[in-house]
XYZ file of C-alpha atoms in Angstrom:
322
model
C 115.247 130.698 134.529
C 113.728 133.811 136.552
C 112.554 134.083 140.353
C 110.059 135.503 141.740
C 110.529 136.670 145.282
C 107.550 136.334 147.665
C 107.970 140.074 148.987
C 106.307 141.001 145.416
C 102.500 140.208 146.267
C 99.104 141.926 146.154
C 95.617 140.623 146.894
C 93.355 141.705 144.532
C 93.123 141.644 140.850
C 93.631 144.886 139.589
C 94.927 145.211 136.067
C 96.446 148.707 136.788
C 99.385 146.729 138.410
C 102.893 147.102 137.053
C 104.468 143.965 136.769
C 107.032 142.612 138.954
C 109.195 140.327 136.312
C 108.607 140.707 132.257
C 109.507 137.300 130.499
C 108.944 135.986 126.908
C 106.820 132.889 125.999
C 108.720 129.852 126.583
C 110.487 131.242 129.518
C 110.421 129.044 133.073
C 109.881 130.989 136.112
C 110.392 130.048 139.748
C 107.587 131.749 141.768
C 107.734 132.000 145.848
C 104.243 131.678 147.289
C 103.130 132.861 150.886
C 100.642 130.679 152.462
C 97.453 131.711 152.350
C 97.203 133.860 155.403
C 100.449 136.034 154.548
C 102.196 134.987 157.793
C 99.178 135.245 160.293
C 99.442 131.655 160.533
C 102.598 129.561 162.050
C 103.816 126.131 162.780
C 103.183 127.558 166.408
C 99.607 129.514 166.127
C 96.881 127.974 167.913
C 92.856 127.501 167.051
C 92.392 131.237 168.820
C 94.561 133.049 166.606
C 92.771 132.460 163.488
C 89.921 134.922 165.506
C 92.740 137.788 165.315
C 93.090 137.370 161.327
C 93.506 140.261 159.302
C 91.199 139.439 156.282
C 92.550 142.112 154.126
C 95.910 139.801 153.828
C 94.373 137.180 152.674
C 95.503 135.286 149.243
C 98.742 137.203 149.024
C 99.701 136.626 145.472
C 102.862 136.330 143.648
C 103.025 138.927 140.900
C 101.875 139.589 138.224
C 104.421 138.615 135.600
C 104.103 140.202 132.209
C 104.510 138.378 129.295
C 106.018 140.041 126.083
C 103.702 139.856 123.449
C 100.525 139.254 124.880
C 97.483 140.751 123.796
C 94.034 140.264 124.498
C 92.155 137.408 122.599
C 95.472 135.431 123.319
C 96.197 132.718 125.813
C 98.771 131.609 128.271
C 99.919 127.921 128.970
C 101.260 127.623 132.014
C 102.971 124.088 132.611
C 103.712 123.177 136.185
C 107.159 121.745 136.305
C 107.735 121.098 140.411
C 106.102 122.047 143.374
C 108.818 122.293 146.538
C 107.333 122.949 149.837
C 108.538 124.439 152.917
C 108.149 121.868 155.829
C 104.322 122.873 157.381
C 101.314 123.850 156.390
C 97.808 124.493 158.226
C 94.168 123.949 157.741
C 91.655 125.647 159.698
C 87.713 126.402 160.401
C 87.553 130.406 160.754
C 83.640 131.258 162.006
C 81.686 131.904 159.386
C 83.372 130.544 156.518
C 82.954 127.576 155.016
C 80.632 124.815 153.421
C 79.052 124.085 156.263
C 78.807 127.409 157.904
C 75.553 128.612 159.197
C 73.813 125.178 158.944
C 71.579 123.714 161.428
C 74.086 120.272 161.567
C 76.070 123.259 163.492
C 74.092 123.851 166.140
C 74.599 120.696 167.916
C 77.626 119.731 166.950
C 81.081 122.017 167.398
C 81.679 122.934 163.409
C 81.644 126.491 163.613
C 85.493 126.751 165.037
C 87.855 128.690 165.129
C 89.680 124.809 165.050
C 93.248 124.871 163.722
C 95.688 121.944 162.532
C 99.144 122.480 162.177
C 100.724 119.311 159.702
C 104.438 118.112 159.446
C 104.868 118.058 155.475
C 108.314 116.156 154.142
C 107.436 113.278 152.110
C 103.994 113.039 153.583
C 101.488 115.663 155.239
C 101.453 114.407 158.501
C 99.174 115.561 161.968
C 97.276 113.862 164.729
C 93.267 113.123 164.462
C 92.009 112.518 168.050
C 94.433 109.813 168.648
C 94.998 109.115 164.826
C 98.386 109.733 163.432
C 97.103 110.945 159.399
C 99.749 110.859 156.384
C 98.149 112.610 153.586
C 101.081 111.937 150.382
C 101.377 115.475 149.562
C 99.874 116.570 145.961
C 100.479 120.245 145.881
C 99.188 123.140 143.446
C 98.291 126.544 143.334
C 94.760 127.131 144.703
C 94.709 130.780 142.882
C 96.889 131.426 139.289
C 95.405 134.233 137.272
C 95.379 136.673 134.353
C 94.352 139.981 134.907
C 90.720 140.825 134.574
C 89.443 142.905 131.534
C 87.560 145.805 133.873
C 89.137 147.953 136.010
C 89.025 148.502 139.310
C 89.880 145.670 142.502
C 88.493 142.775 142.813
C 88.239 140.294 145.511
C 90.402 137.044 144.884
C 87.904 135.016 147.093
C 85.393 133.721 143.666
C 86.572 131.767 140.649
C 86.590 133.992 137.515
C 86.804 133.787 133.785
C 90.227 134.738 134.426
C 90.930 131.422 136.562
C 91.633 132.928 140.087
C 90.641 130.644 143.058
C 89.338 128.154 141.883
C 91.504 125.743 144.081
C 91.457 122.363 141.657
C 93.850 119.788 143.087
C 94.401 118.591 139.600
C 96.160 122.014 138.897
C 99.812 120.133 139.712
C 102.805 118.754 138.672
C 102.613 118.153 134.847
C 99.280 119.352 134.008
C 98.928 122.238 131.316
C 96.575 125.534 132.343
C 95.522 127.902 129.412
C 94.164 131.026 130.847
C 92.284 134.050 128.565
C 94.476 137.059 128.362
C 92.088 139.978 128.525
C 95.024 142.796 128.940
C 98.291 143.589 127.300
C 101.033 141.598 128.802
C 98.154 139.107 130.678
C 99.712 140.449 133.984
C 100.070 136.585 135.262
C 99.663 136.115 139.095
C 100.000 132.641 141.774
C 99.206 131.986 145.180
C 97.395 130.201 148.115
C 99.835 126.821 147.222
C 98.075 124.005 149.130
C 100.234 120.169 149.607
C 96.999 118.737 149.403
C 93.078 119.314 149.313
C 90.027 116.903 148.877
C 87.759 117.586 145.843
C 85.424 120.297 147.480
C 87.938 122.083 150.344
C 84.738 121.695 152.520
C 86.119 123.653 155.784
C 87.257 126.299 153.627
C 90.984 125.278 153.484
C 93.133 122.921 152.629
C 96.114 121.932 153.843
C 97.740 125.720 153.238
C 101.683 125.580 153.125
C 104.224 128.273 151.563
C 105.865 126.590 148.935
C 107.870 127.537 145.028
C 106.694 126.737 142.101
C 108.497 126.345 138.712
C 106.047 126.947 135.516
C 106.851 127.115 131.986
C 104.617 130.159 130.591
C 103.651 129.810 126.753
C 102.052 132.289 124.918
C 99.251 131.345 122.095
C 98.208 133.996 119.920
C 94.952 133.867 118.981
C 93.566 131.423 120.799
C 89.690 132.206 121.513
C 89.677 131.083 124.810
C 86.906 132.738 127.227
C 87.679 130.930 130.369
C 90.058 128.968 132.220
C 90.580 124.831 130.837
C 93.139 122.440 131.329
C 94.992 119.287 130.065
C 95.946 116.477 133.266
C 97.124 113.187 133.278
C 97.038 112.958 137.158
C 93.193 112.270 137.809
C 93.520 108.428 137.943
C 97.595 109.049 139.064
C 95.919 110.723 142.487
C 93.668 107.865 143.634
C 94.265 105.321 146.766
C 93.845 102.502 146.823
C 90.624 102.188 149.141
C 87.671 104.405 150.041
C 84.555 104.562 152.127
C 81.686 106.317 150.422
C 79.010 108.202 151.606
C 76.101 109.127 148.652
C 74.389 111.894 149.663
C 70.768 112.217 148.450
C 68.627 115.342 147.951
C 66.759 117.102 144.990
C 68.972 119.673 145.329
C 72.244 119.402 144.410
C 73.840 121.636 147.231
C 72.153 119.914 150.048
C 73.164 116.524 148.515
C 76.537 117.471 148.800
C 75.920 118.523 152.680
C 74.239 115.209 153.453
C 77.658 113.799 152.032
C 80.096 115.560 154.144
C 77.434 115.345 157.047
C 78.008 111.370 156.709
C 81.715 111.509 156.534
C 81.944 113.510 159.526
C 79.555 111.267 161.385
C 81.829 108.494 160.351
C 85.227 109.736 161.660
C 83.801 111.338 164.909
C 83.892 108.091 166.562
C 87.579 108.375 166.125
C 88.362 112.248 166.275
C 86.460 115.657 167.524
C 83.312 116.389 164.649
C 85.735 119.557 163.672
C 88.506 117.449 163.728
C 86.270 115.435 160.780
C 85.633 118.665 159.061
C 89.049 119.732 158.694
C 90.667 116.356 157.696
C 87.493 115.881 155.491
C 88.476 119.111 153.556
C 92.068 117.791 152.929
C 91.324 114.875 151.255
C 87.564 113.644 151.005
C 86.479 114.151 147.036
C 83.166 115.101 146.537
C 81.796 113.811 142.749
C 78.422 114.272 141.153
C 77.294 110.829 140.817
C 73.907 110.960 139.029
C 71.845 114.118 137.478
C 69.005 112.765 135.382
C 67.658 109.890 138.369
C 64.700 113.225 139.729
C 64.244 113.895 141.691
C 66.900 113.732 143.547
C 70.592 114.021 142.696
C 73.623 112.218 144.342
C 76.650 113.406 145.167
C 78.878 110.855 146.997
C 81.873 111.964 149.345
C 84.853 109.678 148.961
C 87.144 109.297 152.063
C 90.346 107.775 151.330
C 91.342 105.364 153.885
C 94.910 104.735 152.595
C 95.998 107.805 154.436
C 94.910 105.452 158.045
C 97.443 103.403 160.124
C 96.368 99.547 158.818
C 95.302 98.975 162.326
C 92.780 101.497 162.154
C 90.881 101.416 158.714
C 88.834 98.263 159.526
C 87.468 100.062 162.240
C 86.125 103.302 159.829
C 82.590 101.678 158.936
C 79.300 102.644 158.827
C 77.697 99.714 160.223
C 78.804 99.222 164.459
């Protein structure tokens, strides 16, 4: 087994890189992830310092790992074995960033931050809502993990690309199998931006960010004709609760169906917690799905708030109707 050390980073994609660690398919590799920030953020920062961020850290990534043998028109499989995290992590509204940045729902209501909250993780992610102790069971993954891209040049790890990147899927955890396109010799494999836990849309912009390792088992398939990032999970139905409140959202445009969704969530909580308060805990563990397509014209997409992760005492109380 190898180790990566998390003072080997970068954050861009740049396949002129030299690799850090060259391993042959097969091999199982411990990688060290920074949290997203790269050490801006503490267990001690508060909402103001996320105004002082230094953007050009962002998404410090482990890497990139070569692999022997890779070519491109090949594919890696990268199983994730364990996920061990570090004791904290963060989520936070940074001004101007996020789903619900720049709307009008805004202007009344305190979205735009900077809001910051700091979460106890051991065997759940626990922090305080208003006056609303939260335990979010901690299902962590790897909100970037990447190939190199085929052009030169830098590139911003912010977008999803063919090459995977951040494309922050929750599903992307313990025992699930990622094939990624190798589009360079070696594939130049990099990881980063580990989360414990995000909701199926990371509305705020992040989840709950945390440093953690991770141990993957890297496979190389020659041949394989892949073009883009796909995946094999059994942990779709293994992540559920037990209970949810359900907000469809309504609109002939998919986008602003999705707002109207989170909108209602928020509304829902604030009776119990600040509206950014709602935003952020929203973005940690409220799935957005696509209900309906075909019903014009207007699509649904329905925000699912788990209320599992509420004291007992409390979840009778999170209703729509007063």
């Amino acid at each position: 087994m190898y180790t990566i050390h998390s003072n080997k980073i970068h954050n861009k994609w740049d396949n002129s890189l030299s690799p850090v660690l060259s391993i042959k398919s097969g091999d199982v590799v411990t990688v060290e992830s920074r949290e997203a920030s790269d050490g801006q953020v503490t267990p001690s920062s508060f909402p103001s310092d996320l105004l002082k961020l230094d953007f050009s850290r962002i998404h410090p990534l482990t890497g990139p790992i070569e692999v022997e043998g890779a070519e491109p028109g090949d594919a890696l499989e990268i199983e994730f074995l364990d996920f061990s995290t570090k004791g904290w992590g963060w989520t936070g509204v940074l001004p101007g960033f996020g789903f619900l940045a720049n709307d009008p729902y805004t202007t009344p209501i305190d979205l735009a931050g900077p809001a910051l909250k700091i979460w106890k993780v051991e065997k759940e992610a626990v922090a305080r809502f208003g006056d609303i102790e939260v335990r979010v069971p901690p299902r962590p993954f790897p909100g970037v993990i990447g190939t190199a891209l085929p052009t030169p040049g830098r590139f911003s790890t912010i977008p999803p690309r063919e090459n995977g990147g951040n494309m922050d899927i929750k599903h992307l955890t313990r025992g699930t199998k990622l094939y990624l396109p190798v589009f360079v010799k070696g594939a130049l494999l990099s990881l980063g931006d580990t989360h414990v836990a995000q909701g199926d849309g990371e509305v705020c912009g992040t989840a709950i960010e945390a440093p953690m390792d991770v141990i993957i088992k890297v496979t190389l398939h020659k041949n394989a004709g892949i073009a883009q990032p796909l995946f094999e999970t059994g942990a779709v139905r293994d992540g559920d609760f037990k209970e949810y409140l359900a907000y469809p959202g309504m609109d002939p445009n998919l986008w602003e169906a999705a707002k109207k969704a989170i909108k209602g969530i928020i509304g829902i909580l604030s009776s119990h917690m600040t509206p950014v308060e709602a935003y952020m805990l929203a973005s940690a563990v409220v799935d957005l799905k696509v209900s309906q397509v075909v019903d014009v014209p207007n699509w649904i997409v329905t925000a699912y708030l788990p209320k599992d992760i509420f004291p007992e005492e409390v979840r009778p109380k999170l209703k729509v109707l007063r």
